[in-house]
mmCIF file of C-alpha atoms in Angstrom:
data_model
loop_
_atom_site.group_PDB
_atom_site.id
_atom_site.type_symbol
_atom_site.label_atom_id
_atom_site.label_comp_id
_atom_site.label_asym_id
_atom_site.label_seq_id
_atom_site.Cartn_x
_atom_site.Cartn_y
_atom_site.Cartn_z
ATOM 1 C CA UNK A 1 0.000 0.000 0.000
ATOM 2 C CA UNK A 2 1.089 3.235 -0.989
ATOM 3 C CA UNK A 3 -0.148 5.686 2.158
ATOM 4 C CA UNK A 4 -0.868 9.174 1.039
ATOM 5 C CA UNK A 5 -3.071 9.901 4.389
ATOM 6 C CA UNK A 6 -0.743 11.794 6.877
ATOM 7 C CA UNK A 7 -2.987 14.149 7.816
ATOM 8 C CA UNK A 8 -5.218 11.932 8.897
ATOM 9 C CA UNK A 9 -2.803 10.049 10.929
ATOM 10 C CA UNK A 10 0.736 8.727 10.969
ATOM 11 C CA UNK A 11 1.803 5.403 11.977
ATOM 12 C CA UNK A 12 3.780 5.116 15.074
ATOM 13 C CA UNK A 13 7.256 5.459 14.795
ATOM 14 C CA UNK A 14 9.173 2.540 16.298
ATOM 15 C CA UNK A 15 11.381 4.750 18.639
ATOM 16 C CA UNK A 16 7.575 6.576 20.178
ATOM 17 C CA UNK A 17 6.391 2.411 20.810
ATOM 18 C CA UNK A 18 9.488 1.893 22.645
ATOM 19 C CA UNK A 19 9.207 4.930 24.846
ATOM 20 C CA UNK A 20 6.503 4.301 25.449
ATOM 21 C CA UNK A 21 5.804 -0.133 26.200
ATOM 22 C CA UNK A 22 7.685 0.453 29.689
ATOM 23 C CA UNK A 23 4.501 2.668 30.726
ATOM 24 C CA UNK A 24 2.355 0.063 29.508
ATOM 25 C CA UNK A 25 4.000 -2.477 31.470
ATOM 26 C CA UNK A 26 5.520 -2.608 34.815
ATOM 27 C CA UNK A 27 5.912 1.765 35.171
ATOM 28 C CA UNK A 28 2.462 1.761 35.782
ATOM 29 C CA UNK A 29 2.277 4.097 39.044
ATOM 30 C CA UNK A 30 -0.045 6.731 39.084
ATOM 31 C CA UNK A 31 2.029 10.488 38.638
ATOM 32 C CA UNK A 32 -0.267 11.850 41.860
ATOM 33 C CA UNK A 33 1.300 9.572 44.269
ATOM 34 C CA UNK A 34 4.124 10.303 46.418
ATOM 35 C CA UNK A 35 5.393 6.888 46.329
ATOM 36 C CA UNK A 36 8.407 5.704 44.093
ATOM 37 C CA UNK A 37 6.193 4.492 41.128
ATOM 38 C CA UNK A 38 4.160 7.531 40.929
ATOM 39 C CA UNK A 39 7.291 9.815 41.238
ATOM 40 C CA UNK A 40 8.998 8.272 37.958
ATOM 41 C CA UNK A 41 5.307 8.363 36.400
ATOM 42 C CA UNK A 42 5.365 12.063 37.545
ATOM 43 C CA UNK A 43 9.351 12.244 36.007
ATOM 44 C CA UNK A 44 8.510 10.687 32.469
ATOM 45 C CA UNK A 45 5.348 13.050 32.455
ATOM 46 C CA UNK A 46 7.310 16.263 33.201
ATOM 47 C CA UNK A 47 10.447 14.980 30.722
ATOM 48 C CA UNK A 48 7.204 14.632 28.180
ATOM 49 C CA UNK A 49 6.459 17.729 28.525
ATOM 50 C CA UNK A 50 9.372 19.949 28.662
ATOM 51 C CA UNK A 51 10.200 17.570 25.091
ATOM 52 C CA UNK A 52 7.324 18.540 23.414
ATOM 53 C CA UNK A 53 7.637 22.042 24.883
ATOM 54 C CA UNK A 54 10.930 22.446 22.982
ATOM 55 C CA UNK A 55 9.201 21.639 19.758
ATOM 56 C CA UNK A 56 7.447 25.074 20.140
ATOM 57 C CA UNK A 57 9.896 27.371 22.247
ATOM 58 C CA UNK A 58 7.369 27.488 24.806
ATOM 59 C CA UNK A 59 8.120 26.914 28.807
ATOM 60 C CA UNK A 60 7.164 23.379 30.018
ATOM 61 C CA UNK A 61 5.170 24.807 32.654
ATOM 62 C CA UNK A 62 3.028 26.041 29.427
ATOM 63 C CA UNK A 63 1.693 22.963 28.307
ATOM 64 C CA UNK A 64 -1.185 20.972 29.002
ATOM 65 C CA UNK A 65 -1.913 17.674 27.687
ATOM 66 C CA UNK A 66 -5.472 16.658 26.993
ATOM 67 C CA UNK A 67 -7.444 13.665 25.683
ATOM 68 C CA UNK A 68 -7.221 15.086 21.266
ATOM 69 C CA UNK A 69 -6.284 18.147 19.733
ATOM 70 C CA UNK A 70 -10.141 18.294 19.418
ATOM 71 C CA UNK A 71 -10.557 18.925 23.684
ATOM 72 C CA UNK A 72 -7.862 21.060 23.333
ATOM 73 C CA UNK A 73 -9.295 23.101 20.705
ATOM 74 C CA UNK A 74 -12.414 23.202 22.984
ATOM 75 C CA UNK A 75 -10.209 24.098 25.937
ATOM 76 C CA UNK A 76 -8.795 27.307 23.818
ATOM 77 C CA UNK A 77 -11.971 28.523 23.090
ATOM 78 C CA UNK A 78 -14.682 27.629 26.180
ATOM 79 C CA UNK A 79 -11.390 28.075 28.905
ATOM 80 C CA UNK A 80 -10.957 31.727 27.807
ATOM 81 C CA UNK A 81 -14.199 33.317 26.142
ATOM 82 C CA UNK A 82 -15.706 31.667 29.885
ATOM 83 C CA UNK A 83 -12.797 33.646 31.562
ATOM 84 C CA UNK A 84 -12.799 36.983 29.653
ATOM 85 C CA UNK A 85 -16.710 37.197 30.210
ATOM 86 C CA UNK A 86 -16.254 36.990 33.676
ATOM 87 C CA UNK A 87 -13.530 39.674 33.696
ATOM 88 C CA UNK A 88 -15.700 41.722 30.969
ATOM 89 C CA UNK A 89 -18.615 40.524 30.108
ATOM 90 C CA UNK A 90 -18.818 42.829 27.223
ATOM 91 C CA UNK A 91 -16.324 40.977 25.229
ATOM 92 C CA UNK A 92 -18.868 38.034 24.333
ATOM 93 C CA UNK A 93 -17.281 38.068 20.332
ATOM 94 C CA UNK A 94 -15.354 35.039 18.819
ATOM 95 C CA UNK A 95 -13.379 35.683 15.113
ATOM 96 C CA UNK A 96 -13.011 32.684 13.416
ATOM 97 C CA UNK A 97 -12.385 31.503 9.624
ATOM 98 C CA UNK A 98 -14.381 28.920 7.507
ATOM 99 C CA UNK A 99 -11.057 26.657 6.979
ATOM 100 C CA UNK A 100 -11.390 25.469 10.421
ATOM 101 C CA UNK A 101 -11.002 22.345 11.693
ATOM 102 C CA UNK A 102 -14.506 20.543 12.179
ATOM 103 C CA UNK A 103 -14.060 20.732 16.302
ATOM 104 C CA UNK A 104 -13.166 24.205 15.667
ATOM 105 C CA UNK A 105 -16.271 25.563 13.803
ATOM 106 C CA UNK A 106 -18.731 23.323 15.252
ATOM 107 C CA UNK A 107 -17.895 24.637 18.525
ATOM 108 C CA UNK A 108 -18.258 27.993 17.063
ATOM 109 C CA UNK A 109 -21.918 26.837 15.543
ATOM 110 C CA UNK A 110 -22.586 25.645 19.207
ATOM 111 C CA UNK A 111 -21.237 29.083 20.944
ATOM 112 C CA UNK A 112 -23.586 30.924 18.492
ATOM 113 C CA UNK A 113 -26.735 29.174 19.508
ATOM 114 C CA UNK A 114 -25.425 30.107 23.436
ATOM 115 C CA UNK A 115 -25.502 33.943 22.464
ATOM 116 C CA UNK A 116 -22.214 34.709 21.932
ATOM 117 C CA UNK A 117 -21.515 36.681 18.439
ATOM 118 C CA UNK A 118 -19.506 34.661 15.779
ATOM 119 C CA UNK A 119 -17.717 35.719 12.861
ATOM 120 C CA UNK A 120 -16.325 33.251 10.870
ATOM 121 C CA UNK A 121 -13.971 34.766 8.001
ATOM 122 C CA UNK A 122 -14.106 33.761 4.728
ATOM 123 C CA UNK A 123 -10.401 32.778 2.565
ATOM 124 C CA UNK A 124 -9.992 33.568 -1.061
ATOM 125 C CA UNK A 125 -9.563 31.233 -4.113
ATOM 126 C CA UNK A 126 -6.066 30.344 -2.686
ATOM 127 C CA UNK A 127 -7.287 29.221 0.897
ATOM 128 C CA UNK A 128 -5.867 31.979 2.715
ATOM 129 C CA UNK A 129 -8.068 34.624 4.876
ATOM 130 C CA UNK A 130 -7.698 38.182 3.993
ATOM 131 C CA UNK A 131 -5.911 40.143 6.431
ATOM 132 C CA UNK A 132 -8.632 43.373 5.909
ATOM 133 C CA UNK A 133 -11.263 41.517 6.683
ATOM 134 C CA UNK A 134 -10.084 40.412 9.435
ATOM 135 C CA UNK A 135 -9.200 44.172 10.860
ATOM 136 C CA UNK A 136 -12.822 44.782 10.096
ATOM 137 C CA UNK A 137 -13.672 41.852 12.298
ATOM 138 C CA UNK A 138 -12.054 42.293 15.332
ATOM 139 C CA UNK A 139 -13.358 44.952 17.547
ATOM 140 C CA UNK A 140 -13.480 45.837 21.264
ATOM 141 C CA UNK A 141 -15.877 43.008 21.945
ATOM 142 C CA UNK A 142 -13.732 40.540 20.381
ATOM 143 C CA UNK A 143 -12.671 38.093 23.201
ATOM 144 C CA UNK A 144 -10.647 35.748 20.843
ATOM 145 C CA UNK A 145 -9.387 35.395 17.337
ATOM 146 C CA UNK A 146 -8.705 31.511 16.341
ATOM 147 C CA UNK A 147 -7.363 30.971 12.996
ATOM 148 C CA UNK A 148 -5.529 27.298 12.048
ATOM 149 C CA UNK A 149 -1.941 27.586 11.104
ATOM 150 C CA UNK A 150 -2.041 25.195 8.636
ATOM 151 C CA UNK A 151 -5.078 23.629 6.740
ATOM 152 C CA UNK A 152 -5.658 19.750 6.551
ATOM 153 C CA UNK A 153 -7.107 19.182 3.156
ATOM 154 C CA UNK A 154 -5.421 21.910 1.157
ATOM 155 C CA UNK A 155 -2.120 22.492 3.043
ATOM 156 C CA UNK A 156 -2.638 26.192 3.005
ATOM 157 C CA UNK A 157 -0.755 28.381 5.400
ATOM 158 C CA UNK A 158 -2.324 31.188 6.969
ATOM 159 C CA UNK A 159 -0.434 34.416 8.037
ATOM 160 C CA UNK A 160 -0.785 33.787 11.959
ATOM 161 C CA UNK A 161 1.710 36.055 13.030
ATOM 162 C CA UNK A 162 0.061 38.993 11.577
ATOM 163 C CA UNK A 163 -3.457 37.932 12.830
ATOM 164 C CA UNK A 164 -2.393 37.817 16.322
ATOM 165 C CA UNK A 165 -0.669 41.266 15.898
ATOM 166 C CA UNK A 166 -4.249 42.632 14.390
ATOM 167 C CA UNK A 167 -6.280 40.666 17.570
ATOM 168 C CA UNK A 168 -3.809 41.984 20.256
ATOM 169 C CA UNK A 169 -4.177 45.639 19.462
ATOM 170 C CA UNK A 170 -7.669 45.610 20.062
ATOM 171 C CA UNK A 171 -7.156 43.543 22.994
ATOM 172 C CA UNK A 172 -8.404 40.031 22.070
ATOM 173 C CA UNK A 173 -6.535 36.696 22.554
ATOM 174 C CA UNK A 174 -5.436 34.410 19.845
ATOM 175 C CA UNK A 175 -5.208 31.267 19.392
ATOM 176 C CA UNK A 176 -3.715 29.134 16.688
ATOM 177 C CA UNK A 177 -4.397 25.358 15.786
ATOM 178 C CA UNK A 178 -0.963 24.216 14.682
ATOM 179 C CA UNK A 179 -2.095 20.222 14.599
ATOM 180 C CA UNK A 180 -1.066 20.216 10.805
ATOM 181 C CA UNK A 181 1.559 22.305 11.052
ATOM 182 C CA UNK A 182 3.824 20.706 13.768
ATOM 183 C CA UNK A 183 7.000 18.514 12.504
ATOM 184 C CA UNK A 184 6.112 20.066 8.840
ATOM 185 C CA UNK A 185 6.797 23.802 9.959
ATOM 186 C CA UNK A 186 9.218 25.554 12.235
ATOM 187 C CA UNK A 187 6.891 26.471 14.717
ATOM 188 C CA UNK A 188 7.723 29.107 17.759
ATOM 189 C CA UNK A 189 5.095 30.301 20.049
ATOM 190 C CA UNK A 190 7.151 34.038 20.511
ATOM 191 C CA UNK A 191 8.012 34.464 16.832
ATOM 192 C CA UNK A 192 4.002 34.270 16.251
ATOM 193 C CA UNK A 193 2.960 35.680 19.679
ATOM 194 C CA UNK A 194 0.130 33.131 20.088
ATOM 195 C CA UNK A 195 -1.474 33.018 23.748
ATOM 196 C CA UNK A 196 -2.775 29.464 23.055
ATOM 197 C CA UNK A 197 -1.664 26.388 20.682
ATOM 198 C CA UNK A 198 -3.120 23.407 19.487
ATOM 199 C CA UNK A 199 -1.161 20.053 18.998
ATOM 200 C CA UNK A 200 -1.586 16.711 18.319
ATOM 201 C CA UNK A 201 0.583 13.810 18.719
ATOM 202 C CA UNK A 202 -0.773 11.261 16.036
ATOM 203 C CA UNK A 203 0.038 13.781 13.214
ATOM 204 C CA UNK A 204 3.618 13.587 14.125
ATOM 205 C CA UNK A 205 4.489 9.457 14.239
ATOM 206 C CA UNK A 206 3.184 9.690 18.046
ATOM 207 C CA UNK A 207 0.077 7.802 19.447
ATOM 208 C CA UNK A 208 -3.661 8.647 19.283
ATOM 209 C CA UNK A 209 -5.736 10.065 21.903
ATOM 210 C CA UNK A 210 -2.934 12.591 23.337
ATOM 211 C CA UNK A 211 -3.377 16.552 22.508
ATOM 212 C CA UNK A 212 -1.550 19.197 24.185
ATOM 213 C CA UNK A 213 -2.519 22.944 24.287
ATOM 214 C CA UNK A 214 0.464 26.056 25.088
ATOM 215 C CA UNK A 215 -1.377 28.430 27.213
ATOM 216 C CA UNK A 216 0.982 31.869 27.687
ATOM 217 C CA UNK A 217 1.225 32.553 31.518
ATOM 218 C CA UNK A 218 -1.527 35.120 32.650
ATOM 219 C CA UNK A 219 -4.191 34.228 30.054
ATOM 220 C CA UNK A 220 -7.457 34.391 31.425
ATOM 221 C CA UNK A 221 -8.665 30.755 31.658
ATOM 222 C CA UNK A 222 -11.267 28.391 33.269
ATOM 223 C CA UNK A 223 -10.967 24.841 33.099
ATOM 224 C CA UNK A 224 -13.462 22.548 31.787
ATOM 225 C CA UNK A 225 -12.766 19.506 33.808
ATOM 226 C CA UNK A 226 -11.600 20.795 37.411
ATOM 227 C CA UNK A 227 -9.094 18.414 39.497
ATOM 228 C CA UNK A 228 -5.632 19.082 40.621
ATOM 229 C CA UNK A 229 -3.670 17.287 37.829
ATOM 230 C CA UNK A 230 -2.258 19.602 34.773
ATOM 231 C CA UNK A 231 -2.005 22.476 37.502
ATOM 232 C CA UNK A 232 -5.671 22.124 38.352
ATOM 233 C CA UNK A 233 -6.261 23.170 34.399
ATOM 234 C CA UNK A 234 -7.578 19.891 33.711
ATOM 235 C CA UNK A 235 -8.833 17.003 35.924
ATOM 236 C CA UNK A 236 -8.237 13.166 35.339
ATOM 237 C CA UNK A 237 -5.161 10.995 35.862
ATOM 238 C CA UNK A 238 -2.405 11.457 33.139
ATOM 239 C CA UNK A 239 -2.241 9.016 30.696
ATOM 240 C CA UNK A 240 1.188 8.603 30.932
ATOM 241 C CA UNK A 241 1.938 6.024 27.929
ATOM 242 C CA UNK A 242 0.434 8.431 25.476
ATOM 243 C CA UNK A 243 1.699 11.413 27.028
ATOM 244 C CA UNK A 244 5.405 9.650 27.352
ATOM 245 C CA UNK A 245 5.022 8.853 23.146
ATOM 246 C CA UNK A 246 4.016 12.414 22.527
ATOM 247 C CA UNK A 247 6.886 13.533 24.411
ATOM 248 C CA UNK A 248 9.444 11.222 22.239
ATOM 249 C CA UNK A 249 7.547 11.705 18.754
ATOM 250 C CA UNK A 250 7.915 15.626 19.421
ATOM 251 C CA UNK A 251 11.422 15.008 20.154
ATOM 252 C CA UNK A 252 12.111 13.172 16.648
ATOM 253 C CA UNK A 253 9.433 15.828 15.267
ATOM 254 C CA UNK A 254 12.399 18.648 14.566
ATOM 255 C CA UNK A 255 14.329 16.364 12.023
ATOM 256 C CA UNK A 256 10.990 15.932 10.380
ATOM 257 C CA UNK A 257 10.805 20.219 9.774
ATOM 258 C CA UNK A 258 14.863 20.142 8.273
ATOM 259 C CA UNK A 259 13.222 17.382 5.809
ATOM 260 C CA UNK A 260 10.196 19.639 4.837
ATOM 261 C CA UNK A 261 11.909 21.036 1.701
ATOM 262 C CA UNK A 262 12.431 17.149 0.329
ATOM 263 C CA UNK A 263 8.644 16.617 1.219
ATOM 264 C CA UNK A 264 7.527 19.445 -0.751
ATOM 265 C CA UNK A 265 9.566 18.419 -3.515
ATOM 266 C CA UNK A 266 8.059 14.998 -3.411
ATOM 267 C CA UNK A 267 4.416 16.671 -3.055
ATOM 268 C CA UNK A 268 5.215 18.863 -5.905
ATOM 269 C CA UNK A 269 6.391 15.974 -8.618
ATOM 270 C CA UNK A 270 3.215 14.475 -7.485
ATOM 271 C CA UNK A 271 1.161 17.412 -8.720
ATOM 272 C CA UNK A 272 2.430 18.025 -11.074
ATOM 273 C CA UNK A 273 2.192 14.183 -12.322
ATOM 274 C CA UNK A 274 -1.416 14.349 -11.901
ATOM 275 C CA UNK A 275 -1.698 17.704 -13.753
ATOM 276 C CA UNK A 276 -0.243 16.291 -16.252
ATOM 277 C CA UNK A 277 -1.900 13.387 -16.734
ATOM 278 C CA UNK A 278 -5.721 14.848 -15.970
ATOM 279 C CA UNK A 279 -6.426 17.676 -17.938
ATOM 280 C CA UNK A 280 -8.811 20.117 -15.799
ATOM 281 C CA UNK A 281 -7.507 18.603 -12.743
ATOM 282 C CA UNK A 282 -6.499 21.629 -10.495
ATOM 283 C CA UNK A 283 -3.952 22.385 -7.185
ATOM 284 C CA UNK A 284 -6.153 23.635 -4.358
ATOM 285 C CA UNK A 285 -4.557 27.089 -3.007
ATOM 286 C CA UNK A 286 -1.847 26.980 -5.536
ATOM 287 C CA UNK A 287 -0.158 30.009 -5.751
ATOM 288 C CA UNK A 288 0.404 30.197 -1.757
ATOM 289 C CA UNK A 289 2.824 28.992 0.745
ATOM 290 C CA UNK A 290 1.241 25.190 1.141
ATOM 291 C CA UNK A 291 2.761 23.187 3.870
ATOM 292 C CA UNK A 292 5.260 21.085 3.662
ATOM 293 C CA UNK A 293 7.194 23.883 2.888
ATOM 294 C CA UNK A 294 11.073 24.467 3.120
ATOM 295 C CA UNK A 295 11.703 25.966 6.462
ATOM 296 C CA UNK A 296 13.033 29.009 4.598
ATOM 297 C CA UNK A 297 10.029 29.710 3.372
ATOM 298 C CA UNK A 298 7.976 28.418 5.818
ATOM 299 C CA UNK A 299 7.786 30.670 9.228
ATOM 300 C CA UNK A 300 4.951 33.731 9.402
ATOM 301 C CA UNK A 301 7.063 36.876 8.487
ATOM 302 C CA UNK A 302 6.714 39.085 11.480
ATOM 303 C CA UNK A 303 9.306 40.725 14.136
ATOM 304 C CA UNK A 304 9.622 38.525 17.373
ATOM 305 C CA UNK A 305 7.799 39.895 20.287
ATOM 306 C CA UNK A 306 7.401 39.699 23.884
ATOM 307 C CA UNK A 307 4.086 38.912 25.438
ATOM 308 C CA UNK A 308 2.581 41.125 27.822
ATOM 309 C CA UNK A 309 -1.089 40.953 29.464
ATOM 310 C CA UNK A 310 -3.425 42.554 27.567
ATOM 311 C CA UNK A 311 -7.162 43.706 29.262
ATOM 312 C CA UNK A 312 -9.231 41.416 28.395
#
């Protein structure tokens, strides 16, 4: 079989099964108890994390693991448009695009029937939003701006740096989903100056059932499932095996960016194959940066920039 599917899923890479058949096995302790088995549970779950912290330049402390990159898409939006409301109840306004992934806008459909205002952007023939009309979107009720990184079906990039520089000024948060993106694109939380990103471990070689989501330190957020694991951000024991085999397929994920430019090579003799062989067959969002992309060409251009709270 010939698998062309990988943003679907990835297999598992042999080195993420090995990491992680110990913690199916006999490291089974629990990483809330004090006793020697939960303390190396509690080790392999914070080397997890500060490995796929790395991946992003964010702070380990910065990362919470959930159950999909769907929960923690959920956990962007409900943990801080429930937050800001409380804070300033004005700002009841969510900015959105129609490339989103399904957990995305039907969260947004969901939100809408709630009461809150959505605006979902539209993108032009290439797949890409329009930076104007998001500028005419965002306004001092805007509590959060989420726009995907990188789409799943058409591999279009989307300029996320500048979006959260147009959502900041007026005060709004922003979140990026960066499931397709990660191990394809050099990704950095600063160079982008995203308050909250979206990851998922089965897109990268690691297992199902594992998300994580970067929350910047001092973002207003509420949990959705209280308990005292994950900083009290999100209850539930750890699942440690998963979490151990994101942490390792993370670590293997930054020689998968240096090989980007040989995927898009590969990806572009394919096209063009099939464009030649199907006359009226056409590239989805050709013209614009498409991921895989060489990392030259590849990061949001934008000056780095240091967070600091916003009002919310």
């Amino acid at each position: 079989m010939i698998y062309l599917d990988n943003n679907a899923t990835t297999p598992l890479a042999p080195e993420v099964r090995e990491a992680m058949l110990p913690h199916l096995s006999g490291e089974f302790g629990n990483p809330s108890s004090p006793h020697a088995a939960g303390m190396a549970a509690k080790r392999a779950v914070g080397e997890a994390r500060a490995q796929v912290a790395a991946l992003v330049g964010a702070k380990a402390a910065d990362i919470l693991f959930t159950a999909s990159a769907t929960e923690a898409n959920h956990t962007a939006l409900l943990g801080t448009l429930r937050a800001v409301a409380v804070e300033r109840p004005e700002r009841r306004h969510l900015v959105t695009t129609a490339i989103e992934h399904p957990s995305t806008l039907m969260l947004a459909e969901d939100l809408e029937r709630q009461g809150w205002r959505v605006t979902v952007l539209p993108v032009d023939g290439t797949g890409t939003i329009a930076l104007a009309d998001l500028r005419d979107a965002v306004t001092a009720e805007t509590a959060l701006v989420s726009v995907l990184w990188a789409n799943n079906e058409t591999g279009a990039i989307q300029p996320v740096g500048a979006a959260a520089d147009i959502a900041q000024a007026r005060g709004a948060l922003f979140h990026t989903d960066a499931v397709q993106a990660a191990g394809r694109l050099p990704i950095k939380v600063d160079a982008v100056n995203a308050d909250l990103l979206t990851l998922s471990a089965h897109k990268m070689h690691g297992p199902k059932g594992i998300g994580a989501l970067f929350i910047r330190k001092g973002v207003p957020f509420a949990p959705l499932i209280h308990g005292h694991q994950e900083r009290h951000r999100r209850g539930g024991t750890e699942n440690v095996p998963a979490i151990v085999g994101f942490g390792a397929a993370a670590g293997r994920a930054g020689a998968s960016v240096a090989e980007a430019g040989g995927m898009a090579i590969l990806r572009d003799r394919l096209e063009r194959g099939v464009l030649a062989a199907w006359p009226g067959s056409r590239v989805n969002g050709e013209g614009r940066p498409a991921c895989p992309t060489p990392a030259t060409s590849a990061s949001p251009t934008r000056r780095a920039a240091r967070w600091t709270r916003r009002s919310c």
